[in-house]
Coordinates of C-alpha atoms and ligand atoms in Angstrom, one line a residue:
X1 CA 39.1 52.5 -16.5
X2 CA 36.2 50.1 -15.5
X3 CA 32.8 51.0 -16.8
X4 CA 31.2 51.3 -13.3
X5 CA 33.9 53.6 -12.1
X6 CA 33.5 55.8 -15.2
X7 CA 29.8 55.9 -14.8
X8 CA 29.9 56.9 -11.1
X9 CA 32.4 59.6 -11.9
X10 CA 30.4 61.3 -14.7
X11 CA 27.8 64.0 -14.4
X12 CA 26.3 65.1 -17.7
X13 CA 24.0 68.1 -17.7
X14 CA 22.8 71.2 -19.5
X15 CA 22.3 74.8 -18.4
X16 CA 19.1 76.2 -19.7
X17 CA 17.7 79.7 -19.5
X18 CA 15.7 82.4 -21.3
X19 CA 18.2 84.4 -23.3
X20 CA 20.0 87.0 -21.2
X21 CA 19.3 85.4 -17.8
X22 CA 23.0 84.5 -17.4
X23 CA 23.6 81.1 -18.9
X24 CA 26.8 82.0 -20.6
X25 CA 28.1 83.8 -17.5
X26 CA 27.3 80.9 -15.2
X27 CA 28.8 78.3 -17.6
X28 CA 32.0 80.4 -17.6
X29 CA 32.2 80.6 -13.9
X30 CA 31.7 76.8 -13.6
X31 CA 34.5 76.2 -16.1
X32 CA 36.7 78.6 -14.1
X33 CA 36.1 76.5 -11.0
X34 CA 37.0 73.3 -12.9
X35 CA 40.1 74.9 -14.3
X36 CA 38.8 74.2 -17.8
X37 CA 39.4 77.8 -18.8
X38 CA 41.8 80.3 -17.3
X39 CA 40.3 83.6 -18.2
X40 CA 36.8 85.0 -18.0
X41 CA 35.4 85.8 -21.4
X42 CA 36.5 82.6 -23.1
X43 CA 32.9 81.2 -23.4
X44 CA 31.3 84.5 -23.9
X45 CA 33.3 85.1 -27.1
X46 CA 31.6 82.0 -28.6
X47 CA 28.1 83.2 -27.8
X48 CA 25.8 83.8 -30.7
X49 CA 25.3 87.5 -30.6
X50 CA 21.8 88.7 -30.6
X51 CA 22.6 91.6 -33.0
X52 CA 23.5 89.2 -35.7
X53 CA 19.9 88.0 -36.3
X54 CA 19.8 89.5 -39.8
X55 CA 23.1 87.9 -40.9
X56 CA 22.7 84.1 -40.6
X57 CA 26.1 83.4 -42.2
X58 CA 27.7 85.3 -39.4
X59 CA 25.6 83.3 -36.9
X60 CA 26.7 80.1 -38.6
X61 CA 30.3 81.1 -38.3
X62 CA 29.7 81.7 -34.7
X63 CA 27.9 78.4 -34.4
X64 CA 30.9 76.8 -36.1
X65 CA 33.2 78.2 -33.4
X66 CA 30.8 77.0 -30.7
X67 CA 30.9 73.4 -31.9
X68 CA 34.2 73.3 -30.1
X69 CA 32.5 74.2 -26.9
X70 CA 29.4 72.1 -27.5
X71 CA 30.4 69.8 -24.7
X72 CA 32.6 71.3 -22.0
X73 CA 34.2 68.7 -19.8
X74 CA 36.2 69.3 -16.7
X75 CA 37.1 67.6 -13.5
X76 CA 35.8 68.9 -10.1
X77 CA 36.0 67.2 -6.8
X78 CA 36.7 63.8 -8.3
X79 CA 33.9 64.0 -10.8
X80 CA 34.0 64.4 -14.6
X81 CA 31.5 67.1 -15.4
X82 CA 30.1 67.2 -19.0
X83 CA 28.2 70.4 -19.7
X84 CA 26.3 70.1 -22.9
X85 CA 25.9 73.6 -24.4
X86 CA 22.5 74.6 -25.5
X87 CA 22.2 77.4 -28.0
X88 CA 20.6 80.5 -26.3
X89 CA 19.4 81.9 -29.6
X90 CA 15.7 81.3 -29.7
X91 CA 15.8 80.4 -33.4
X92 CA 17.8 77.4 -32.4
X93 CA 15.5 76.3 -29.7
X94 CA 14.8 72.9 -31.3
X95 CA 18.6 72.2 -31.1
X96 CA 18.3 72.9 -27.4
X97 CA 15.2 70.7 -26.9
X98 CA 17.1 67.8 -28.6
X99 CA 20.2 68.4 -26.5
X100 CA 18.0 68.0 -23.4
X101 CA 17.4 64.4 -24.5
X102 CA 21.1 63.7 -24.0
X103 CA 21.6 65.2 -20.5
X104 CA 20.8 63.5 -17.1
X105 CA 19.9 66.7 -15.3
X106 CA 19.7 70.5 -15.9
X107 CA 20.5 73.7 -14.1
X108 CA 17.9 76.3 -14.9
X109 CA 19.0 80.0 -14.7
X110 CA 16.3 82.6 -13.8
X111 CA 16.8 86.4 -13.9
X112 CA 15.6 87.6 -10.5
X113 CA 14.0 90.7 -12.0
X114 CA 12.2 88.8 -14.9
X115 CA 11.2 85.6 -13.1
X116 CA 9.8 82.9 -15.4
X117 CA 10.0 84.0 -19.1
X118 CA 8.6 82.5 -22.2
X119 CA 11.6 80.3 -23.1
X120 CA 11.9 79.2 -19.5
X121 CA 8.5 77.7 -19.7
X122 CA 9.1 75.9 -22.9
X123 CA 12.4 74.5 -21.8
X124 CA 10.9 73.2 -18.6
X125 CA 8.1 71.6 -20.5
X126 CA 10.7 69.6 -22.4
X127 CA 12.5 68.7 -19.1
X128 CA 9.3 67.5 -17.6
X129 CA 8.5 65.2 -20.5
X130 CA 11.5 63.1 -19.4
X131 CA 11.3 63.9 -15.6
X132 CA 14.8 65.5 -15.9
X133 CA 16.0 66.6 -12.4
X134 CA 16.3 70.4 -12.2
X135 CA 18.3 72.7 -10.0
X136 CA 17.2 76.4 -10.2
X137 CA 19.7 79.2 -9.9
X138 CA 18.1 82.6 -9.4
X139 CA 20.7 85.0 -10.9
X140 CA 21.3 88.8 -10.7
X141 CA 20.6 89.2 -7.0
X142 CA 22.9 92.2 -7.2
X143 CA 20.1 94.0 -9.0
X144 CA 16.7 95.0 -7.9
X145 CA 14.4 92.0 -8.6
X146 CA 11.3 90.3 -7.5
X147 CA 10.7 89.4 -3.9
X148 CA 12.2 85.9 -3.2
X149 CA 8.9 84.4 -1.9
X150 CA 7.0 85.7 -4.9
X151 CA 9.6 84.3 -7.2
X152 CA 9.3 80.8 -5.6
X153 CA 5.5 81.0 -6.0
X154 CA 5.9 82.0 -9.6
X155 CA 8.3 79.1 -10.3
X156 CA 5.9 76.6 -8.8
X157 CA 2.9 78.1 -10.6
X158 CA 4.3 78.5 -14.0
X159 CA 6.8 75.6 -14.1
X160 CA 4.5 73.2 -12.4
X161 CA 7.2 71.8 -10.1
X162 CA 7.7 72.0 -6.4
X163 CA 10.6 74.0 -5.2
X164 CA 12.7 74.1 -2.1
X165 CA 15.2 76.9 -1.4
X166 CA 18.6 75.7 -0.2
X167 CA 20.0 79.2 0.1
X168 CA 18.2 82.4 1.0
X169 CA 19.0 85.9 -0.1
X170 CA 19.6 88.7 2.4
X171 CA 18.4 91.9 0.7
X172 CA 18.9 92.5 -3.0
X173 CA 20.2 95.1 -5.5
X174 CA 22.4 97.7 -3.8
X175 CA 21.5 96.3 -0.4
X176 CA 22.3 92.7 -1.3
X177 CA 24.3 91.3 1.7
X178 CA 24.7 87.7 0.7
X179 CA 22.9 84.4 1.1
X180 CA 22.3 82.1 4.1
X181 CA 22.8 78.5 3.4
X182 CA 19.8 76.8 4.9
X183 CA 21.4 73.4 4.7
X184 CA 24.8 73.8 6.3
X185 CA 23.7 77.0 8.2
X186 CA 26.5 79.2 6.9
X187 CA 26.4 82.8 5.9
X188 CA 28.0 83.7 2.6
X189 CA 28.7 87.4 2.5
X190 CA 28.4 89.1 -0.9
X191 CA 31.4 90.7 -2.5
X192 CA 31.6 92.3 -5.9
X193 CA 34.1 89.8 -7.1
X194 CA 34.7 89.1 -10.7
X195 CA 37.9 87.1 -10.6
X196 CA 38.5 85.6 -7.2
X197 CA 37.0 82.3 -6.2
X198 CA 37.3 82.4 -2.4
X199 CA 34.9 84.3 -0.4
X200 CA 33.8 85.0 3.1
X201 CA 31.8 82.2 4.6
X202 CA 30.8 82.4 8.3
X203 CA 29.1 79.6 10.1
X204 CA 26.0 80.7 12.0
X205 CA 24.5 77.6 13.4
X206 CA 22.0 79.6 15.6
X207 CA 20.3 82.4 13.8
X208 CA 19.8 84.2 17.1
X209 CA 23.6 84.6 17.3
X210 CA 24.4 88.3 17.5
X211 CA 27.3 87.9 15.0
X212 CA 24.6 87.8 12.4
X213 CA 23.5 91.4 13.4
X214 CA 27.1 92.5 13.3
X215 CA 27.6 91.1 9.9
X216 CA 24.5 92.2 8.0
X217 CA 22.9 94.8 10.3
X218 CA 20.1 94.3 12.7
X219 CA 17.2 94.9 10.3
X220 CA 18.4 92.4 7.7
X221 CA 19.3 89.9 10.5
X222 CA 15.7 90.1 11.9
X223 CA 14.2 89.8 8.4
X224 CA 16.3 86.7 7.8
X225 CA 15.2 85.2 11.1
X226 CA 11.6 85.7 10.2
X227 CA 11.9 84.5 6.6
X228 CA 13.8 81.3 7.6
X229 CA 11.0 80.5 10.0
X230 CA 8.5 80.9 7.3
X231 CA 10.5 78.8 4.9
X232 CA 10.9 76.0 7.5
X233 CA 7.1 76.2 8.1
X234 CA 6.1 76.2 4.4
X235 CA 8.5 74.0 2.7
X236 CA 9.3 70.4 3.4
X237 CA 12.9 69.3 3.9
X238 CA 14.8 68.8 0.7
X239 CA 14.1 65.3 -0.6
X240 CA 16.7 64.0 -3.0
X241 CA 14.5 61.2 -4.3
X242 CA 11.9 63.8 -5.3
X243 CA 14.6 65.8 -7.0
X244 CA 15.8 62.8 -8.9
X245 CA 12.3 62.0 -10.0
X246 CA 12.0 65.5 -11.4
X247 CA 9.3 66.5 -8.9
X248 CA 11.2 68.9 -6.7
X249 CA 13.7 71.6 -7.7
X250 CA 16.2 72.9 -5.1
X251 CA 16.7 76.7 -5.5
X252 CA 19.9 78.8 -5.1
X253 CA 20.3 82.5 -5.2
X254 CA 23.3 84.3 -6.5
X255 CA 25.0 86.6 -8.9
X256 CA 26.9 84.7 -11.6
X257 CA 28.7 87.7 -13.0
X258 CA 30.1 88.3 -9.5
X259 CA 30.9 84.6 -9.1
X260 CA 28.6 84.6 -6.1
X261 CA 26.6 81.5 -5.1
X262 CA 28.2 79.5 -7.8
X263 CA 30.5 77.4 -5.7
X264 CA 27.5 76.3 -3.5
X265 CA 25.6 75.5 -6.6
X266 CA 28.4 73.4 -8.0
X267 CA 29.2 71.6 -4.6
X268 CA 25.5 70.7 -4.2
X269 CA 25.2 69.7 -7.8
X270 CA 28.1 67.2 -7.3
X271 CA 26.4 65.7 -4.3
X272 CA 22.8 65.4 -5.5
X273 CA 22.8 65.2 -9.3
X274 CA 22.4 61.8 -11.0
X275 CA 25.2 59.8 -12.7
X276 CA 24.5 58.8 -16.3
X277 CA 21.1 57.2 -16.6
X278 CA 19.9 54.5 -18.9
X279 CA 17.5 55.1 -21.7
X280 CA 14.4 53.5 -23.1
X281 CA 14.5 51.8 -26.6
X282 CA 11.8 50.3 -28.7
X283 CA 13.0 46.8 -27.5
X284 CA 14.0 47.2 -23.9
X285 CA 15.5 49.6 -21.3
X286 CA 19.3 50.0 -21.6
X287 CA 21.2 50.3 -18.3
X288 CA 24.5 52.3 -18.4
X289 CA 26.3 49.5 -16.7
X290 CA 25.6 47.0 -19.5
X291 CA 28.9 45.8 -21.0
X292 CA 27.9 46.3 -24.6
X293 CA 28.1 49.7 -26.1
X294 CA 25.0 51.6 -27.2
X295 CA 24.5 55.3 -28.1
X296 CA 22.3 57.7 -30.0
X297 CA 22.8 60.8 -32.2
X298 CA 21.0 63.8 -30.8
X299 CA 22.5 66.6 -32.9
X300 CA 24.1 67.1 -36.3
X301 CA 26.1 70.1 -37.1
X302 CA 26.6 70.8 -40.8
X303 CA 29.5 72.8 -42.0
X304 CA 28.3 75.5 -44.3
X305 CA 31.7 76.1 -45.8
X306 CA 31.5 74.6 -49.3
X307 CA 35.1 73.6 -49.0
X308 CA 34.5 71.5 -46.0
X309 CA 31.2 69.7 -46.6
X310 CA 31.6 67.5 -43.5
X311 CA 29.1 67.2 -40.8
X312 CA 29.6 66.2 -37.2
X313 CA 27.1 63.9 -35.5
X314 CA 27.0 64.2 -31.7
X315 CA 26.7 60.8 -30.1
X316 CA 25.7 60.3 -26.5
X317 CA 27.0 57.1 -25.1
X318 CA 24.3 55.2 -23.1
X319 CA 26.0 52.0 -22.2
X320 CA 29.3 50.1 -22.4
X321 CA 32.5 51.5 -23.8
X322 CA 32.8 53.2 -27.2
X323 CA 36.1 52.6 -28.9
X324 CA 37.9 54.2 -31.8
X325 CA 38.3 52.1 -35.0
X326 CA 35.8 49.4 -33.8
X327 CA 32.9 48.3 -35.9
X328 CA 29.4 49.2 -34.6
X329 CA 26.0 48.6 -36.0
X330 CA 24.1 51.6 -37.5
X331 CA 20.7 50.1 -36.7
X332 CA 18.5 52.2 -39.1
X333 CA 20.8 51.6 -42.0
X334 CA 21.6 48.0 -41.0
X335 CA 25.3 48.4 -41.7
X336 CA 28.6 48.3 -39.8
X337 CA 30.5 51.5 -39.4
X338 CA 33.8 52.3 -37.6
X339 CA 35.2 55.7 -36.7
X340 CA 38.8 56.7 -37.2
X341 CA 38.5 60.1 -35.7
X342 CA 35.9 60.3 -32.9
X343 CA 36.3 63.6 -31.3
X344 CA 35.8 64.8 -27.8
X345 CA 35.1 68.5 -27.1
X346 CA 37.1 69.3 -24.0
X347 CA 36.6 73.0 -23.5
X348 CA 38.6 74.7 -26.2
X349 CA 40.5 71.9 -27.8
X350 CA 39.0 69.2 -29.9
X351 CA 41.0 66.0 -29.7
X352 CA 40.7 62.5 -31.0
X353 CA 39.6 60.0 -28.3
X354 CA 40.4 56.3 -28.0
X355 CA 37.4 55.5 -25.8
X356 CA 34.4 57.0 -24.2
X357 CA 31.9 56.0 -21.5
X358 CA 28.2 56.4 -20.6
X359 CA 27.4 60.1 -20.2
X360 CA 30.1 61.1 -22.6
X361 CA 29.4 62.8 -25.9
X362 CA 31.6 62.1 -28.9
X363 CA 31.7 63.9 -32.3
X364 CA 31.6 61.6 -35.3
X365 CA 32.6 62.9 -38.7
X366 CA 29.7 62.1 -41.1
X367 CA 29.2 62.2 -44.8
X368 CA 25.4 61.9 -44.6
X369 CA 24.8 58.6 -42.9
X370 CA 23.2 59.9 -39.8
X371 CA 20.0 61.5 -38.9
X372 CA 18.8 62.7 -35.5
X373 CA 17.8 59.8 -33.3
X374 CA 20.0 57.2 -35.0
X375 CA 21.3 54.4 -32.8
X376 CA 24.6 52.6 -32.8
X377 CA 25.0 49.3 -31.0
X378 CA 27.4 46.3 -31.0
X379 CA 24.8 44.4 -33.1
X380 CA 21.6 44.4 -31.2
X381 CA 18.6 45.6 -33.1
X382 CA 17.1 48.4 -31.1
X383 CA 16.3 52.1 -31.5
X384 CA 16.5 54.7 -28.7
X385 CA 13.3 56.5 -28.0
X386 CA 12.7 60.0 -26.5
X387 CA 14.2 62.1 -29.3
X388 CA 10.9 63.4 -30.6
X389 CA 10.1 66.2 -32.9
X390 CA 8.5 69.2 -31.2
X391 CA 5.8 71.4 -32.7
X392 CA 7.4 74.1 -35.0
X393 CA 6.1 77.6 -34.7
X394 CA 6.6 79.1 -38.1
X395 CA 5.3 77.4 -41.2
X396 CA 6.0 78.0 -44.9
X397 CA 5.1 76.3 -48.1
X398 CA 8.1 75.3 -50.1
X399 CA 7.7 76.0 -53.8
X400 CA 9.9 74.7 -56.5
X401 CA 10.8 77.4 -59.0
X402 CA 12.7 75.2 -61.4
X403 CA 10.9 71.9 -62.5
X404 CA 14.2 70.6 -63.9
X405 CA 15.7 70.7 -60.4
X406 CA 12.9 69.0 -58.5
X407 CA 15.1 66.0 -57.7
X408 CA 17.8 68.2 -56.2
X409 CA 15.2 70.1 -54.1
X410 CA 13.7 66.8 -52.9
X411 CA 17.1 65.4 -51.9
X412 CA 18.2 68.7 -50.3
X413 CA 15.1 69.1 -48.2
X414 CA 15.2 65.5 -47.0
X415 CA 18.8 65.8 -45.9
X416 CA 18.2 69.1 -44.2
X417 CA 15.3 67.7 -42.3
X418 CA 17.3 64.6 -41.3
X419 CA 19.8 67.0 -39.8
X420 CA 17.0 68.5 -37.8
X421 CA 17.2 72.0 -39.3
X422 CA 13.5 71.9 -39.9
X423 CA 10.5 69.6 -40.2
X424 CA 8.7 68.8 -43.3
X425 CA 5.0 67.9 -43.7
X426 CA 3.3 66.8 -46.9
X427 CA -0.2 68.1 -47.7
X428 CA -2.7 66.9 -50.3
X429 CA -3.6 67.4 -53.0
X430 CA -0.4 67.7 -54.9
X431 CA 2.2 66.5 -52.4
X432 CA 2.8 70.1 -51.4
X433 CA 5.6 70.5 -48.8
X434 CA 5.1 72.6 -45.7
X435 CA 8.3 73.3 -43.8
X436 CA 8.1 74.1 -40.1
X437 CA 10.8 75.6 -37.9
X438 CA 11.0 77.3 -34.5
X439 CA 12.8 80.3 -35.9
X440 CA 12.7 82.6 -38.9
X441 CA 16.5 82.2 -39.3
X442 CA 16.2 78.6 -40.3
X443 CA 14.4 79.5 -43.5
X444 CA 17.3 81.7 -44.5
X445 CA 19.6 78.8 -43.7
X446 CA 17.5 76.3 -45.6
X447 CA 17.1 78.5 -48.7
X448 CA 20.8 79.3 -48.7
X449 CA 21.8 75.6 -48.4
X450 CA 19.3 74.4 -51.0
X451 CA 20.7 76.8 -53.5
X452 CA 24.4 76.5 -52.7
X453 CA 24.7 72.8 -51.8
X454 CA 21.9 71.2 -53.9
X455 CA 21.6 73.7 -56.8
X456 CA 17.8 73.9 -56.2
X457 CA 15.8 77.0 -56.8
X458 CA 12.9 77.5 -54.4
X459 CA 10.7 80.0 -52.7
X460 CA 8.9 80.0 -49.3
X461 CA 5.4 81.3 -48.9
X462 CA 4.2 81.9 -45.3
X463 CA 1.3 79.9 -43.9
X464 CA -0.8 81.3 -41.1
X465 CA -0.3 78.3 -38.7
X466 CA 1.4 78.6 -35.3
X467 CA 1.2 75.0 -34.1
X468 CA 1.4 71.5 -35.4
X469 CA 0.1 68.6 -33.3
X470 CA 0.1 64.9 -34.0
X471 CA -3.3 63.3 -33.8
X472 CA -4.4 59.8 -32.9
X473 CA -7.7 58.2 -32.0
X474 CA -9.3 54.9 -31.3
X475 CA -12.5 56.2 -32.9
X476 CA -12.1 55.9 -36.7
X477 CA -15.5 57.7 -37.3
X478 CA -14.3 60.7 -35.4
X479 CA -11.0 60.8 -37.3
X480 CA -13.0 60.6 -40.6
X481 CA -15.3 63.4 -39.5
X482 CA -12.3 65.5 -38.4
X483 CA -10.7 64.9 -41.8
X484 CA -13.8 66.1 -43.6
X485 CA -14.1 69.2 -41.5
X486 CA -10.4 70.1 -41.3
X487 CA -9.0 68.5 -44.4
X488 CA -7.2 71.6 -45.5
X489 CA -5.4 71.8 -42.1
X490 CA -4.1 68.3 -42.2
X491 CA -0.8 66.9 -43.3
X492 CA 1.5 63.8 -42.9
X493 CA 4.9 64.0 -41.3
X494 CA 7.9 62.2 -42.7
X495 CA 6.9 59.0 -40.9
X496 CA 3.4 59.2 -42.3
X497 CA 1.8 60.3 -39.0
X498 CA -1.2 62.5 -39.2
X499 CA -0.6 66.1 -38.2
X500 CA -3.1 69.0 -37.6
X501 CA -2.0 72.6 -38.2
X502 CA -3.7 75.1 -36.0
X503 CA -3.7 78.8 -36.5
X504 CA -4.0 79.7 -32.9
X505 CA -4.1 78.0 -29.5
X506 CA -7.7 78.9 -29.2
X507 CA -8.6 77.0 -32.4
X508 CA -6.6 74.1 -31.1
X509 CA -8.5 74.1 -27.9
X510 CA -11.8 74.3 -29.8
X511 CA -10.8 71.3 -31.9
X512 CA -9.9 69.3 -28.7
X513 CA -13.3 70.2 -27.3
X514 CA -15.2 69.3 -30.4
X515 CA -13.5 66.0 -31.0
X516 CA -13.1 64.4 -27.5
X517 CA -12.1 61.0 -28.9
X518 CA -9.1 62.5 -30.7
X519 CA -5.8 63.0 -28.8
X520 CA -3.7 65.9 -29.8
X521 CA 0.0 65.3 -29.1
X522 CA 2.6 68.0 -28.6
X523 CA 5.5 65.9 -29.8
X524 CA 5.9 63.2 -32.5
X525 CA 6.6 60.6 -29.8
X526 CA 3.2 60.0 -28.3
X527 CA 4.2 57.5 -25.6
X528 CA 6.6 60.0 -24.1
X529 CA 3.9 62.3 -23.0
X530 CA 2.2 59.6 -20.9
X531 CA 5.3 58.5 -19.0
Ligands
G4P601 P1 22.7 84.3 -21.5 O1 23.8 83.4 -21.9 O2 21.7 83.6 -20.7 O3 22.0 84.9 -22.7 O4 23.2 85.5 -20.6 P2 24.6 86.1 -20.4 O5 25.4 85.2 -19.5 O6 25.2 86.5 -21.7 O7 24.2 87.3 -19.5 C1 23.4 88.3 -20.1 C2 23.8 89.7 -19.5 O8 23.5 89.6 -18.0 C3 25.2 90.0 -19.6 O9 25.3 91.4 -19.8 C4 25.8 89.6 -18.3 O10 27.0 90.3 -18.0 C5 24.7 90.0 -17.3 N1 24.8 89.2 -16.1 C6 25.0 87.9 -15.9 N2 25.0 87.6 -14.6 C7 24.7 88.7 -13.9 C8 24.6 89.0 -12.5 O11 24.7 88.2 -11.6 N3 24.3 90.3 -12.3 C9 24.2 91.3 -13.2 N4 23.9 92.5 -12.8 N5 24.3 91.0 -14.5 C10 24.6 89.7 -14.9 P3 25.5 92.1 -21.1 O12 25.5 93.6 -20.9 O13 24.6 91.6 -22.2 O14 26.9 91.6 -21.5 P4 28.4 92.1 -21.0 O15 28.7 93.2 -21.9 O16 28.2 92.5 -19.5 O17 29.2 90.9 -21.1

């Protein structure tokens, strides 16, 4: 296949949601449409179960299974759809943030009753850093939820993005009648329908048509007429350019578990979503259509089974064609590498691939050569940007309990942080190590792996911080005075950048106010925030 054809054919995206909003259910319905799975429940079985929080080995086992479905590819309407799975478990949020660097757009699932939730806000913040185009699917309309207009206001308010409904719900909960498609002026009547894909769609080009009253009842018909008038008055026409720029999110209403509103979502997605996009590097911008291959590693999955110590590095192809058994340049290590068994993750079965194109993700078996953000090229010396570290939320000091094993501990913690399991900061005096994660679970994982894989003996002591921000300033005096005042809250990250630990958001706000010449960055990649 030619590169250009392959690029035009591909759509690589992620589905994001606060846990329980319906991400897994929606993913499954999309896969059913694409024929990638035959039975409902196939994805669900791979979901990390919430009840398992206390048993991380169990979670790891489940994560192991879910590697197979880390990328779910299927064909639909002549397009190759690559869905990059993002772990719903909040302790793996950092994994999700990084996966978002490898997608070209996202579908955000909202629970109609809960509206915007804490994880929804965080995920959207990450999307907005890269101006990722977003489509919103308001789920669970078969249950009593918030009023649709208030939901739209809440989305605009809390997510700081303009919205434009493309379908509109008629009633909700027990009285949910269906949705009216504002774009093609058709009425999609709701059915409790867990298996079938077809449904009743009636074209109502004129809302004054009495058929509407017959189908949904006079009261709902009148309500719809009024509401559509309001929508047309309040919201501008849908503008694809604004969507592609990440400024405007089209909104759909439906019920994923009932397979309702999913087809409209998918059909619109195919029409409006972007094909694989290029990426910025430290040298220049790489266009997907360039003939030479480039790609970056955005996720590393380590196998905890001591009998299989392999890791899988997930590589997103940015440009050119990736081929099996071909030498590529590992830029950071300045060495040539070739891959005998690059793997694709097509729904359930992993298979070795011969070639892959921009937008695709391949799994590379790795024995410790890769870290998150690594770049492969055909020889050009460049490094992809935009795979930053995000502020951890839980901080612990790592203490070595066995001075004879300090080398092992050092090696272990460095490798684990390369994999992105956690971040490490060094504080003075004494080169003390502070480990930061987004979830408690990671500490169990780290401790277990340091003991079992590296033979180290360590202990974690909690620190009272909740945020780490990277600080820079053009005013050396102010930095010096900040250092004097906050010395015991300062550290260096692995790349020697200065980091400030704050105990609360309030204290962080105070610091920002007191030191106006210092910039406090939310991610390790400062330039990204100003794009
Ligand atoms: P997640 O991946 O975002 O965490 O959510 P998931 O799809 O697992 O959905 C969370 C729960 O919400 C599930 O119920 C699921 O069945 C339900 N759900 C999803 N879509 C809809 C919908 O459109 N309407 C209603 N009423 N519920 C929906 P559960 O009880 O946790 O699991 P299960 O036993 O039903 O599978």
